PDB file of N, CA and C in Angstrom:
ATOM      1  N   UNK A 282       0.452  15.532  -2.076  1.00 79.00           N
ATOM      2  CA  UNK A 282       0.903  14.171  -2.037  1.00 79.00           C
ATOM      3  C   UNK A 282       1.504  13.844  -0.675  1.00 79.00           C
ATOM      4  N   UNK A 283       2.229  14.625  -0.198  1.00 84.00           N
ATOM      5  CA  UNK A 283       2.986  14.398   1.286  1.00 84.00           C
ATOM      6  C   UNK A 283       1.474  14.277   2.358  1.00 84.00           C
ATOM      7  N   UNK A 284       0.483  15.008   2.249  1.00 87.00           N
ATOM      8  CA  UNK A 284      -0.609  14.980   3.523  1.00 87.00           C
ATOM      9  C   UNK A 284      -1.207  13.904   2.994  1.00 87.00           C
ATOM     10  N   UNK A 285      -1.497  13.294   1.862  1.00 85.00           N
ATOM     11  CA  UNK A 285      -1.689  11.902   1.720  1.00 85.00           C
ATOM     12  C   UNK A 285      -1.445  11.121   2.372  1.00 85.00           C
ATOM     13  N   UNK A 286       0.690  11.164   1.846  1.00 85.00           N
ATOM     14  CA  UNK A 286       1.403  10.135   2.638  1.00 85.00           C
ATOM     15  C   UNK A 286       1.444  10.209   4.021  1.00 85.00           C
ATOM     16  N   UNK A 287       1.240  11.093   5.192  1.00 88.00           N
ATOM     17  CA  UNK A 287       1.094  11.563   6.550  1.00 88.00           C
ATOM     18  C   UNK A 287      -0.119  11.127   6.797  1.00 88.00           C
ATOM     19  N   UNK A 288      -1.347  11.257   6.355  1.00 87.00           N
ATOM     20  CA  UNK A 288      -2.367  11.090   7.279  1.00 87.00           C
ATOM     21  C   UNK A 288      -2.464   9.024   6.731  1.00 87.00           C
ATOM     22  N   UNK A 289      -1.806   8.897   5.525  1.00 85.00           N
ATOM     23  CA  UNK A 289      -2.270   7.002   5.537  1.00 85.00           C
ATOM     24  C   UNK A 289      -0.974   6.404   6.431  1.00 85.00           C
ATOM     25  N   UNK A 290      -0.330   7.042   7.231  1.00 86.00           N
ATOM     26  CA  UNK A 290       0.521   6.459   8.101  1.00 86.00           C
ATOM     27  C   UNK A 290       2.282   6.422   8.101  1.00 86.00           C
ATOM     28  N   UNK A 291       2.572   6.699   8.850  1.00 88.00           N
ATOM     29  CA  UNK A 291       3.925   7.103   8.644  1.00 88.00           C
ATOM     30  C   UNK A 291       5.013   6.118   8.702  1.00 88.00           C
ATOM     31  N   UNK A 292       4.265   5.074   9.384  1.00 91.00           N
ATOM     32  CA  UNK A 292       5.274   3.653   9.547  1.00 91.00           C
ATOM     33  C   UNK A 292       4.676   2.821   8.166  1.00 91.00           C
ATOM     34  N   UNK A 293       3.544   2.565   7.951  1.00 90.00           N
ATOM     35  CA  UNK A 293       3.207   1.597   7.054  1.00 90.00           C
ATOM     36  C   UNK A 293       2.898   2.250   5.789  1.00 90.00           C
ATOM     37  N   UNK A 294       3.343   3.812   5.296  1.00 93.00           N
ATOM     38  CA  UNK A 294       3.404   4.278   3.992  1.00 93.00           C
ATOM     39  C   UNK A 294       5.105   4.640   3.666  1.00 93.00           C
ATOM     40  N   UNK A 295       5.621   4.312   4.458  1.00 94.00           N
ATOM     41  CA  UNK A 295       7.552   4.254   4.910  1.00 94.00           C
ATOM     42  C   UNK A 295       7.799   3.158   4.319  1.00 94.00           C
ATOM     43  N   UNK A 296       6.686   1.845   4.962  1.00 95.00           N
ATOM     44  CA  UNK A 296       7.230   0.459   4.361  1.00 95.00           C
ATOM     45  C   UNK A 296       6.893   0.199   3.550  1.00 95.00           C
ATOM     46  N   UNK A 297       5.516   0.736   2.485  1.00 95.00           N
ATOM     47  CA  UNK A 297       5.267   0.430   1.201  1.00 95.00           C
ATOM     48  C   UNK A 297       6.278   1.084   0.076  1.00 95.00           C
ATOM     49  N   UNK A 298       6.849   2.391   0.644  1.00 96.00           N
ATOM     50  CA  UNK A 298       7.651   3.302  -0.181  1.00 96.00           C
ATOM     51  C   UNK A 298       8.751   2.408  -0.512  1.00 96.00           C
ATOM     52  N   UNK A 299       9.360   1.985   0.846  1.00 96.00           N
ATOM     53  CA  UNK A 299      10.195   1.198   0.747  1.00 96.00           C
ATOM     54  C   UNK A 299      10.437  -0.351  -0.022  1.00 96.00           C
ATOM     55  N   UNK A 300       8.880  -0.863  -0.239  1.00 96.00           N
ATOM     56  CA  UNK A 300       8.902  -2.096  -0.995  1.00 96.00           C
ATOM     57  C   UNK A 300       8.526  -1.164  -2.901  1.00 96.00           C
ATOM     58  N   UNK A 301       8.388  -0.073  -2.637  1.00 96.00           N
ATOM     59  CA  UNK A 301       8.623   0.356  -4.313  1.00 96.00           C
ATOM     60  C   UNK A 301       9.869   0.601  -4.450  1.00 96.00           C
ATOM     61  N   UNK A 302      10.691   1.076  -3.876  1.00 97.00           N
ATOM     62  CA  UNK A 302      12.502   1.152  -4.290  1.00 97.00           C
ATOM     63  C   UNK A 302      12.978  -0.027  -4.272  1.00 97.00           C
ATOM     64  N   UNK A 303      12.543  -1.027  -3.857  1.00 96.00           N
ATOM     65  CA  UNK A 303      12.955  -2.453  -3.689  1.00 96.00           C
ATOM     66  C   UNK A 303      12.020  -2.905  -5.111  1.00 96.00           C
ATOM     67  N   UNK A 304      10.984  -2.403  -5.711  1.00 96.00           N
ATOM     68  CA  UNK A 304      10.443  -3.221  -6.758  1.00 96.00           C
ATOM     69  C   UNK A 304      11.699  -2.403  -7.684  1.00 96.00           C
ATOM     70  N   UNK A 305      11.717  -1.397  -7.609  1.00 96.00           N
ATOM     71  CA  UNK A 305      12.396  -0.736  -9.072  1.00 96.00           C
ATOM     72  C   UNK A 305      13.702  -1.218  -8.978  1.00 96.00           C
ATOM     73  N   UNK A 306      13.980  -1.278  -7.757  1.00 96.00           N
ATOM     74  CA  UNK A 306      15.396  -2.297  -7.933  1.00 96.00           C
ATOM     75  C   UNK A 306      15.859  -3.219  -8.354  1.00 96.00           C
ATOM     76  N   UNK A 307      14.509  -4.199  -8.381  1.00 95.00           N
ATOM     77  CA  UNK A 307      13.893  -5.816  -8.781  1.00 95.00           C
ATOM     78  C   UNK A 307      13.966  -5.579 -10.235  1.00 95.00           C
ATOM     79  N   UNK A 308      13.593  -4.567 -10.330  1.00 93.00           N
ATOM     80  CA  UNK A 308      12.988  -4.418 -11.703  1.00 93.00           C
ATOM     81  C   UNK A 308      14.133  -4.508 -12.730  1.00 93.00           C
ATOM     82  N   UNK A 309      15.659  -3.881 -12.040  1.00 91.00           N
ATOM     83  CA  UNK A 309      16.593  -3.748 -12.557  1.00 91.00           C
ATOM     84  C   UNK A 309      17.550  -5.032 -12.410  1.00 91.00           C
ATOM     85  N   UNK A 310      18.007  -5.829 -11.382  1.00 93.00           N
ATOM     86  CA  UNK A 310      18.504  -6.343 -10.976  1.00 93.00           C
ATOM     87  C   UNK A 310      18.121  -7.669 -10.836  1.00 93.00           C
ATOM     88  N   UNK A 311      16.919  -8.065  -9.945  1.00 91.00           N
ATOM     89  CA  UNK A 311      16.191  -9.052  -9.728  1.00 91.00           C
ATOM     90  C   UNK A 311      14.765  -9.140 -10.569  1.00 91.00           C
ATOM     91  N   UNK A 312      14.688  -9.449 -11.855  1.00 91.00           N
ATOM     92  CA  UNK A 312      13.424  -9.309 -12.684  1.00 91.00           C
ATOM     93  C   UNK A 312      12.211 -10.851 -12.240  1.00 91.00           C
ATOM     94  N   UNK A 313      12.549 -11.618 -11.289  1.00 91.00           N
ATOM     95  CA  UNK A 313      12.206 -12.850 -11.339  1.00 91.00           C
ATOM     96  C   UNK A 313      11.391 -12.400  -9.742  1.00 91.00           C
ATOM     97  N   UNK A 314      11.438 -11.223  -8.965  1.00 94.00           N
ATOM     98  CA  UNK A 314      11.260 -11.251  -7.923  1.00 94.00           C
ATOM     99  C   UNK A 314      10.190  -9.809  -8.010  1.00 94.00           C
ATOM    100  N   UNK A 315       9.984  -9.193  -9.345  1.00 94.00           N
ATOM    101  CA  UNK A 315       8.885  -7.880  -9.476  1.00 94.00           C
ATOM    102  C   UNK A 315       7.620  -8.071  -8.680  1.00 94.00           C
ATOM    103  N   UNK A 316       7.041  -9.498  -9.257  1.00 93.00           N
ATOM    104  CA  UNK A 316       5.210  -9.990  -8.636  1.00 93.00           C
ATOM    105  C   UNK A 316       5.177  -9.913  -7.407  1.00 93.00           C
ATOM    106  N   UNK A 317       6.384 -10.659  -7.116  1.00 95.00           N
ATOM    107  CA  UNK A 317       6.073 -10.948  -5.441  1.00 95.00           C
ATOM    108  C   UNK A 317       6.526  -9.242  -4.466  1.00 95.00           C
ATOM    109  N   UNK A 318       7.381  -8.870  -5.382  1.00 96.00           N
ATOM    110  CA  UNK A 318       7.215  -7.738  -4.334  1.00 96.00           C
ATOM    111  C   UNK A 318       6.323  -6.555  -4.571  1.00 96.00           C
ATOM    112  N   UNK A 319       5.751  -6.895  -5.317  1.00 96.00           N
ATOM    113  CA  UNK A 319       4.476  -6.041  -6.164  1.00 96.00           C
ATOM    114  C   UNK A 319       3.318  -6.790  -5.082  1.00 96.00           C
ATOM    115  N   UNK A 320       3.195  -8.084  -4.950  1.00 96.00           N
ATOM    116  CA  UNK A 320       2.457  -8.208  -4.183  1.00 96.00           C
ATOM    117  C   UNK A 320       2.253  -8.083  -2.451  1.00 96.00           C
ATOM    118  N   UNK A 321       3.428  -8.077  -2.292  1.00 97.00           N
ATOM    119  CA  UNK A 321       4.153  -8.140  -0.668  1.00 97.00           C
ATOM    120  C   UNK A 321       3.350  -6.216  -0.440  1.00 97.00           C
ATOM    121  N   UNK A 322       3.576  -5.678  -1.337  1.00 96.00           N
ATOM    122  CA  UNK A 322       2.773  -4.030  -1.022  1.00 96.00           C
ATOM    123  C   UNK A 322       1.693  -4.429  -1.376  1.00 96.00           C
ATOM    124  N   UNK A 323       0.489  -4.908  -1.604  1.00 96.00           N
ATOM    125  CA  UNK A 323      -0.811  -5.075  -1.631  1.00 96.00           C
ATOM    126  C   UNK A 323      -0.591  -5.364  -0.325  1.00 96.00           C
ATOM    127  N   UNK A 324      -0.573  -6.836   0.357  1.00 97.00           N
ATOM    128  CA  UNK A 324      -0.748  -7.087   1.073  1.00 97.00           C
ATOM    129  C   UNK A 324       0.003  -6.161   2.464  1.00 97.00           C
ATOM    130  N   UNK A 325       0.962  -5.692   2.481  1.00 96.00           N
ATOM    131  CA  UNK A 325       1.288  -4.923   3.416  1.00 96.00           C
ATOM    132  C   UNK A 325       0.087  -3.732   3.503  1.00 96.00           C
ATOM    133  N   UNK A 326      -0.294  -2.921   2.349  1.00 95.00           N
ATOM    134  CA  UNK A 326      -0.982  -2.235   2.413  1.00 95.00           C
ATOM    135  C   UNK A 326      -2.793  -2.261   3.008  1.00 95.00           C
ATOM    136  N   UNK A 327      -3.207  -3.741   2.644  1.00 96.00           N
ATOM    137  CA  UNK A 327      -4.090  -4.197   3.360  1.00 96.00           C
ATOM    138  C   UNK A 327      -4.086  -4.494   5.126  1.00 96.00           C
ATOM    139  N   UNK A 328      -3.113  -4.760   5.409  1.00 95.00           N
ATOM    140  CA  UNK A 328      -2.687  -5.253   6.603  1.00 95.00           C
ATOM    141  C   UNK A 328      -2.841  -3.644   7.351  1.00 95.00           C
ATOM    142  N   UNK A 329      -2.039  -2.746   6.985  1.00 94.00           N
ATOM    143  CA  UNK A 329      -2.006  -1.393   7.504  1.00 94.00           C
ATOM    144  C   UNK A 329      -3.534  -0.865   7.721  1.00 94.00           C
ATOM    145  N   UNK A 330      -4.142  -0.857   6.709  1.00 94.00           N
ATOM    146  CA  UNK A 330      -5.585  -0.506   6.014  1.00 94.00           C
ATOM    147  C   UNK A 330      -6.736  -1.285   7.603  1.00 94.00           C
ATOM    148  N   UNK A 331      -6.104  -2.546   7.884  1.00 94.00           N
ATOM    149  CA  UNK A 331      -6.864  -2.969   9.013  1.00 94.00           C
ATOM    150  C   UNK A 331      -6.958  -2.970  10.290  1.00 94.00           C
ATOM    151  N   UNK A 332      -5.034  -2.053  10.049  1.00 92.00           N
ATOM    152  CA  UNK A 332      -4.952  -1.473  11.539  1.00 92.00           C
ATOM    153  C   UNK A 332      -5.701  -0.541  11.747  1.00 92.00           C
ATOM    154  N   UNK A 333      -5.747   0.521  11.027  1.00 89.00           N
ATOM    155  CA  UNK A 333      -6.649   1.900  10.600  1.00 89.00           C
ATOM    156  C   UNK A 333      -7.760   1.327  11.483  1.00 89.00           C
ATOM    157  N   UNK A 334      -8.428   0.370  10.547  1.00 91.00           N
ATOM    158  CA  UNK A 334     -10.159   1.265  10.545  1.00 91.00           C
ATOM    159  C   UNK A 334      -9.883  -0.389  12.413  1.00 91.00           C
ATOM    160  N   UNK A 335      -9.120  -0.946  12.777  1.00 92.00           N
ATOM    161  CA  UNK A 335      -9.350  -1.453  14.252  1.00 92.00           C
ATOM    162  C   UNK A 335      -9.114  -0.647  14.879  1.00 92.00           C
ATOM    163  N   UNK A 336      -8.316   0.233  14.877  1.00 88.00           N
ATOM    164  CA  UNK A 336      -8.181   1.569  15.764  1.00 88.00           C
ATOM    165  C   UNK A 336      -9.310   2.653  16.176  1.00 88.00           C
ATOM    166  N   UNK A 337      -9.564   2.730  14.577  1.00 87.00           N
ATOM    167  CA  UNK A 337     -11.004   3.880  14.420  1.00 87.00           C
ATOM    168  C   UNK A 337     -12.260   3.317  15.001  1.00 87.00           C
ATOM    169  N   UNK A 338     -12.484   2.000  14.920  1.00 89.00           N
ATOM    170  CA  UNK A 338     -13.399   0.986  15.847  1.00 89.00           C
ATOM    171  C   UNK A 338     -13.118   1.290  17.264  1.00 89.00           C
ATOM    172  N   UNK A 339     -12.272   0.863  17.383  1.00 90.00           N
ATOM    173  CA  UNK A 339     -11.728   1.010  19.078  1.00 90.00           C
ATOM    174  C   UNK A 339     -12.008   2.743  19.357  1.00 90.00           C
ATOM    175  N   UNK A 340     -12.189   3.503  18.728  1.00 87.00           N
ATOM    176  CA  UNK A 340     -12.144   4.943  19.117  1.00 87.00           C
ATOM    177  C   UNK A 340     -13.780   5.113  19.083  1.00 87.00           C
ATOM    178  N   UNK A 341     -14.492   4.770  18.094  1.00 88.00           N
ATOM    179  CA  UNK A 341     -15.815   4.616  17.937  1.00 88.00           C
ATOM    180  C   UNK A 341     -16.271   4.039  19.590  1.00 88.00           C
ATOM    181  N   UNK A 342     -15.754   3.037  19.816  1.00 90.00           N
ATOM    182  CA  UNK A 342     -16.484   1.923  21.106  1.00 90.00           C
ATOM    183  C   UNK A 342     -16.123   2.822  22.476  1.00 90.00           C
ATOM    184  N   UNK A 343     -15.212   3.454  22.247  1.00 92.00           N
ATOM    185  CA  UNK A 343     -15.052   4.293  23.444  1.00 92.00           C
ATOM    186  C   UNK A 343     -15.507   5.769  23.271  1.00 92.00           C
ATOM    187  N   UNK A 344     -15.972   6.246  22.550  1.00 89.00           N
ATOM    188  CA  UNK A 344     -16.506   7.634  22.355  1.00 89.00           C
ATOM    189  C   UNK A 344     -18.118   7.402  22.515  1.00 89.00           C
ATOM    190  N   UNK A 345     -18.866   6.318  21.649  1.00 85.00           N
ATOM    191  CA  UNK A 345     -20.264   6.121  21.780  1.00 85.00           C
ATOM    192  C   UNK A 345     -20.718   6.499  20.362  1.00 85.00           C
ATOM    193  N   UNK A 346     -21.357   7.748  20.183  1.00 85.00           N
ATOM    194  CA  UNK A 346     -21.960   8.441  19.340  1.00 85.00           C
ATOM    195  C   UNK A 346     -20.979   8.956  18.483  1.00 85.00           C
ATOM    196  N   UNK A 347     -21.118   9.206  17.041  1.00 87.00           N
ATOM    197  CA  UNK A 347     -20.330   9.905  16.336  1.00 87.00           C
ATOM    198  C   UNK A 347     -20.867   9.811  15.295  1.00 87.00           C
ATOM    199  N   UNK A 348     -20.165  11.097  14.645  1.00 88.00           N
ATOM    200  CA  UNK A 348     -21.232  11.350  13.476  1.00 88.00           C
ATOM    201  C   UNK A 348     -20.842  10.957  12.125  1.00 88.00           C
ATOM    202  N   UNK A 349     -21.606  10.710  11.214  1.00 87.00           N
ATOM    203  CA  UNK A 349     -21.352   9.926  10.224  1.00 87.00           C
ATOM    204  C   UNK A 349     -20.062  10.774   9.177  1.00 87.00           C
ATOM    205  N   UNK A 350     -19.686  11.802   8.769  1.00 90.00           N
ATOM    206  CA  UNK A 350     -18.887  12.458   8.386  1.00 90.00           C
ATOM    207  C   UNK A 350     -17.609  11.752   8.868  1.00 90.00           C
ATOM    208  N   UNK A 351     -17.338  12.662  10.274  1.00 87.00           N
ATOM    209  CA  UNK A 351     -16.294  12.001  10.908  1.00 87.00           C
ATOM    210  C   UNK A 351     -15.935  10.424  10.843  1.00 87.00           C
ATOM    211  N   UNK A 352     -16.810   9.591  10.679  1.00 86.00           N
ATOM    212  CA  UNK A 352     -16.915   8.206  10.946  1.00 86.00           C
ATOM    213  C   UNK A 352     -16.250   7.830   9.107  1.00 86.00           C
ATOM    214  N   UNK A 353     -16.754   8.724   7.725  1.00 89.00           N
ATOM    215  CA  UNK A 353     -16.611   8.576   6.917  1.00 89.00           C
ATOM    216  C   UNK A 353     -14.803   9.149   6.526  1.00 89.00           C
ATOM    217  N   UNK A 354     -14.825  10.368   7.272  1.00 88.00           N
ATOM    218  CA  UNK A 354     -13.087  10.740   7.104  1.00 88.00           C
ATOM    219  C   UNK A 354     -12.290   9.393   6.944  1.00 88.00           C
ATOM    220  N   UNK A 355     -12.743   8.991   8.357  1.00 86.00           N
ATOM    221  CA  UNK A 355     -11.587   7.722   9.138  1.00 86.00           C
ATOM    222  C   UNK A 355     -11.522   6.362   7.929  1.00 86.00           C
ATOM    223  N   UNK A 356     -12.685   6.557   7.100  1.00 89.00           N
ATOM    224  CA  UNK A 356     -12.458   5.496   6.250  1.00 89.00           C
ATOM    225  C   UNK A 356     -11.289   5.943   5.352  1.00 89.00           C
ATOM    226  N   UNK A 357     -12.053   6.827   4.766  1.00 91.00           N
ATOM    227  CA  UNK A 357     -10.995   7.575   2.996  1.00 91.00           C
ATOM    228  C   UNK A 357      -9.479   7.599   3.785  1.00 91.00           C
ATOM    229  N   UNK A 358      -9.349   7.880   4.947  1.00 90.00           N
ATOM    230  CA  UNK A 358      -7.803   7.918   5.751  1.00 90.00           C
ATOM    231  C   UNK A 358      -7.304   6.782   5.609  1.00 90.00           C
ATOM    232  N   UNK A 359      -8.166   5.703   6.294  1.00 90.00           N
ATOM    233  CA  UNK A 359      -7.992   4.027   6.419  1.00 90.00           C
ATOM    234  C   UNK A 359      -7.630   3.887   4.955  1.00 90.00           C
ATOM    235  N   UNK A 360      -7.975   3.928   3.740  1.00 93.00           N
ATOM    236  CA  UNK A 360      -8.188   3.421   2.635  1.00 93.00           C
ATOM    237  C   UNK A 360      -6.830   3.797   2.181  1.00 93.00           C
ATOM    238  N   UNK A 361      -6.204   4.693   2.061  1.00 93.00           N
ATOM    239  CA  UNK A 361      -4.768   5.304   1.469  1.00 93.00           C
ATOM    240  C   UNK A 361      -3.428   4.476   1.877  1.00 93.00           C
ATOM    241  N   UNK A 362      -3.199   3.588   2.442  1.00 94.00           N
ATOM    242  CA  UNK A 362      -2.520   2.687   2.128  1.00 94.00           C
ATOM    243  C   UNK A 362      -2.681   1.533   1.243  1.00 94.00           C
ATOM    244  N   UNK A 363      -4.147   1.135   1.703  1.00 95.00           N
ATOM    245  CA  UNK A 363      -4.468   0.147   0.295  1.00 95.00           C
ATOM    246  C   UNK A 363      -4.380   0.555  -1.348  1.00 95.00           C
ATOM    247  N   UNK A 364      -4.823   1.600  -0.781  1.00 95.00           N
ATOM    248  CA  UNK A 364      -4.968   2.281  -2.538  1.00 95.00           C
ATOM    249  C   UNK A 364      -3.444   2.477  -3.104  1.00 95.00           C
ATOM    250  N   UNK A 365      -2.597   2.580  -2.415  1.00 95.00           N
ATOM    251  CA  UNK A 365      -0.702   2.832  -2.664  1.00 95.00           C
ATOM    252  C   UNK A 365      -0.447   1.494  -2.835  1.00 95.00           C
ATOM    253  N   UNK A 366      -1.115   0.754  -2.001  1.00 96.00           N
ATOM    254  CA  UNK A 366      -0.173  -0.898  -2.300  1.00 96.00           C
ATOM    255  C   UNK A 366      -1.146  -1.299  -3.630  1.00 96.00           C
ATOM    256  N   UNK A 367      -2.015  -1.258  -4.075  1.00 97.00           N
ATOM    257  CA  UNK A 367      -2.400  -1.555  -5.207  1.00 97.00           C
ATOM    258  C   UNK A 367      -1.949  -0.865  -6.244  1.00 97.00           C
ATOM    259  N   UNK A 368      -1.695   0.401  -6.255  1.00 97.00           N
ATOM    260  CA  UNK A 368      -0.610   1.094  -7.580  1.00 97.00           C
ATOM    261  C   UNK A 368       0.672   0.506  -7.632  1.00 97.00           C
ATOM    262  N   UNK A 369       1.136  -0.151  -6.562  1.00 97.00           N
ATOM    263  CA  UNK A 369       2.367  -0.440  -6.088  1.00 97.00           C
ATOM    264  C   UNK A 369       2.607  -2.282  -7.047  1.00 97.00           C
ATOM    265  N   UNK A 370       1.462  -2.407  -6.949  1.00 97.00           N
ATOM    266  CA  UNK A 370       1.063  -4.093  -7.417  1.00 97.00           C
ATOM    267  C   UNK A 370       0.601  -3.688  -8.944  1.00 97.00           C
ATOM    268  N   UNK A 371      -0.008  -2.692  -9.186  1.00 97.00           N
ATOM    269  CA  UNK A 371      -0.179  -2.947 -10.703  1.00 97.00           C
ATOM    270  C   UNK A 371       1.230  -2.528 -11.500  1.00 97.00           C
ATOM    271  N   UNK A 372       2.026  -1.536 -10.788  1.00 97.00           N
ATOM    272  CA  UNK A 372       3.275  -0.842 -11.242  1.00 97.00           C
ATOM    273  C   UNK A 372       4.065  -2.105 -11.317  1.00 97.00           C
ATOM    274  N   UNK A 373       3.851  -2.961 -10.606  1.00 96.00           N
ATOM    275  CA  UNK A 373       4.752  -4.462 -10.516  1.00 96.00           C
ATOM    276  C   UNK A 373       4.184  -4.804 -12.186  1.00 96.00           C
ATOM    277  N   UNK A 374       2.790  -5.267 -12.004  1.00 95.00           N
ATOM    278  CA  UNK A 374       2.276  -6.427 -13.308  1.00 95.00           C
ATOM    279  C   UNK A 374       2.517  -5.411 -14.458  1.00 95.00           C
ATOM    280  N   UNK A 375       3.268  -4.002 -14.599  1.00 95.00           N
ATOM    281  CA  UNK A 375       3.070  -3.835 -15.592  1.00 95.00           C
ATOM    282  C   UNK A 375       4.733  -3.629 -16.217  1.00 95.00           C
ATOM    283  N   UNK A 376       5.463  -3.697 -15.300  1.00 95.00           N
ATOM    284  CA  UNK A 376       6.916  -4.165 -14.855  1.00 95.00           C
ATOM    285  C   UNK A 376       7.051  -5.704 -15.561  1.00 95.00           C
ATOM    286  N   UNK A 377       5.965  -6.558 -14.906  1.00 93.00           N
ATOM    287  CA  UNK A 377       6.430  -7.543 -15.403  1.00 93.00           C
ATOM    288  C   UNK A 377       5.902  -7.895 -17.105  1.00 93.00           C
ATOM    289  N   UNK A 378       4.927  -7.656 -17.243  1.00 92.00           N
ATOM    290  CA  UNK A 378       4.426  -7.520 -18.453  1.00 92.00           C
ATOM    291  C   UNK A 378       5.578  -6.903 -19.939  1.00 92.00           C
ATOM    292  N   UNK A 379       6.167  -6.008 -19.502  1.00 92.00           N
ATOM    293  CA  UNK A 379       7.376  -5.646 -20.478  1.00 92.00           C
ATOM    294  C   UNK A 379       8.659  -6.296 -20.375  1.00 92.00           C
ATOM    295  N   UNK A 380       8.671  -6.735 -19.224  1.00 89.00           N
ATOM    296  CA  UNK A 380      10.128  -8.012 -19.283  1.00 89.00           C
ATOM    297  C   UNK A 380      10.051  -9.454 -19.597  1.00 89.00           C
ATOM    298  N   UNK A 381       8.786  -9.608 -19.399  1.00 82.00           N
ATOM    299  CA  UNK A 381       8.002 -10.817 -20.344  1.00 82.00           C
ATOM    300  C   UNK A 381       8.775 -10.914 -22.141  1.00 82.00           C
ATOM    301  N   UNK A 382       9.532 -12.232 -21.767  1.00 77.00           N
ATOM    302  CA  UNK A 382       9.846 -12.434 -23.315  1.00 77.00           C
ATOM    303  C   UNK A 382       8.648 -12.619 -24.169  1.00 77.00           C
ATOM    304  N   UNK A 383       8.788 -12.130 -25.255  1.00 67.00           N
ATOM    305  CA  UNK A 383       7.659 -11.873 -26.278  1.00 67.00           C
ATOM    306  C   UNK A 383       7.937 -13.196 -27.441  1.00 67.00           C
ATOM    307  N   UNK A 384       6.590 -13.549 -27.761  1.00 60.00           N
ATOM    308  CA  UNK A 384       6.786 -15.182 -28.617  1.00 60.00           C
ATOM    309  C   UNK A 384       6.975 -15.070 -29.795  1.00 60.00           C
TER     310      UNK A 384
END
C-alpha cells in the first residue's frame, strides 16, 4: 500500500489523504459538507492524474521512441491517484447515504 501511495505521488496522494481525514471529520462534525469533500478528492485526484500522464508526454516528446510497456507503466502510475480520489468519493456517497434521514 505505501509503494502505491509513493509511486501515485507524494504531494497529490498527501492532499487526497488529507481531504479523507477532513471527510471523516465531516462525517463527524460537519455532515452537510461529506459530498463536497468527497468530491473535492475526485477532482483533486483527476487534476494530479493529468499532471502525471503531461509529464510522461513531455518525457515521451523528448526521448522519441519508447516502448510500449514502459509507455503502459506510466499510465497504471498516472491512474493511482484517480483511482484513490474515487474510493475517496464513493466512501463520501456512502457516508452520506447512512446520515440520510430515512422516511
Amino acid at each position: 500500500m505505501l509503494t502505491l501511495f509513493l509511486e501515485g505521488g507524494l504531494w497529490g496522494m498527501s492532499l487526497l489523504t488529507l481531504e479523507l481525514i477532513g471527510l471523516l471529520l465531516a462525517a463527524w462534525k460537519a455532515p452537510a459538507w461529506v459530498r463536497e469533500i468527497g468530491l473535492l478528492a475526485l477532482i483533486t485526484g483527476i487534476v494530479y492524474t493529468l499532471f502525471g500522464f503531461s509529464q510522461a508526454m513531455g518525457v515521451v516528446q523528448k526521448v522519441g521512441d519508447i516502448s510500449p510497456s514502459l509507455l503502459a507503466g506510466g499510465f497504471r502510475v498516472g491512474c493511482i491517484p484517480t483511482i484513490y480520489g474515487m474510493l475517496i468519493y464513493a466512501l463520501s456517497l456512502v457516508i452520506r447515504m447512512v446520515q440520510k434521514p430515512r422516511i
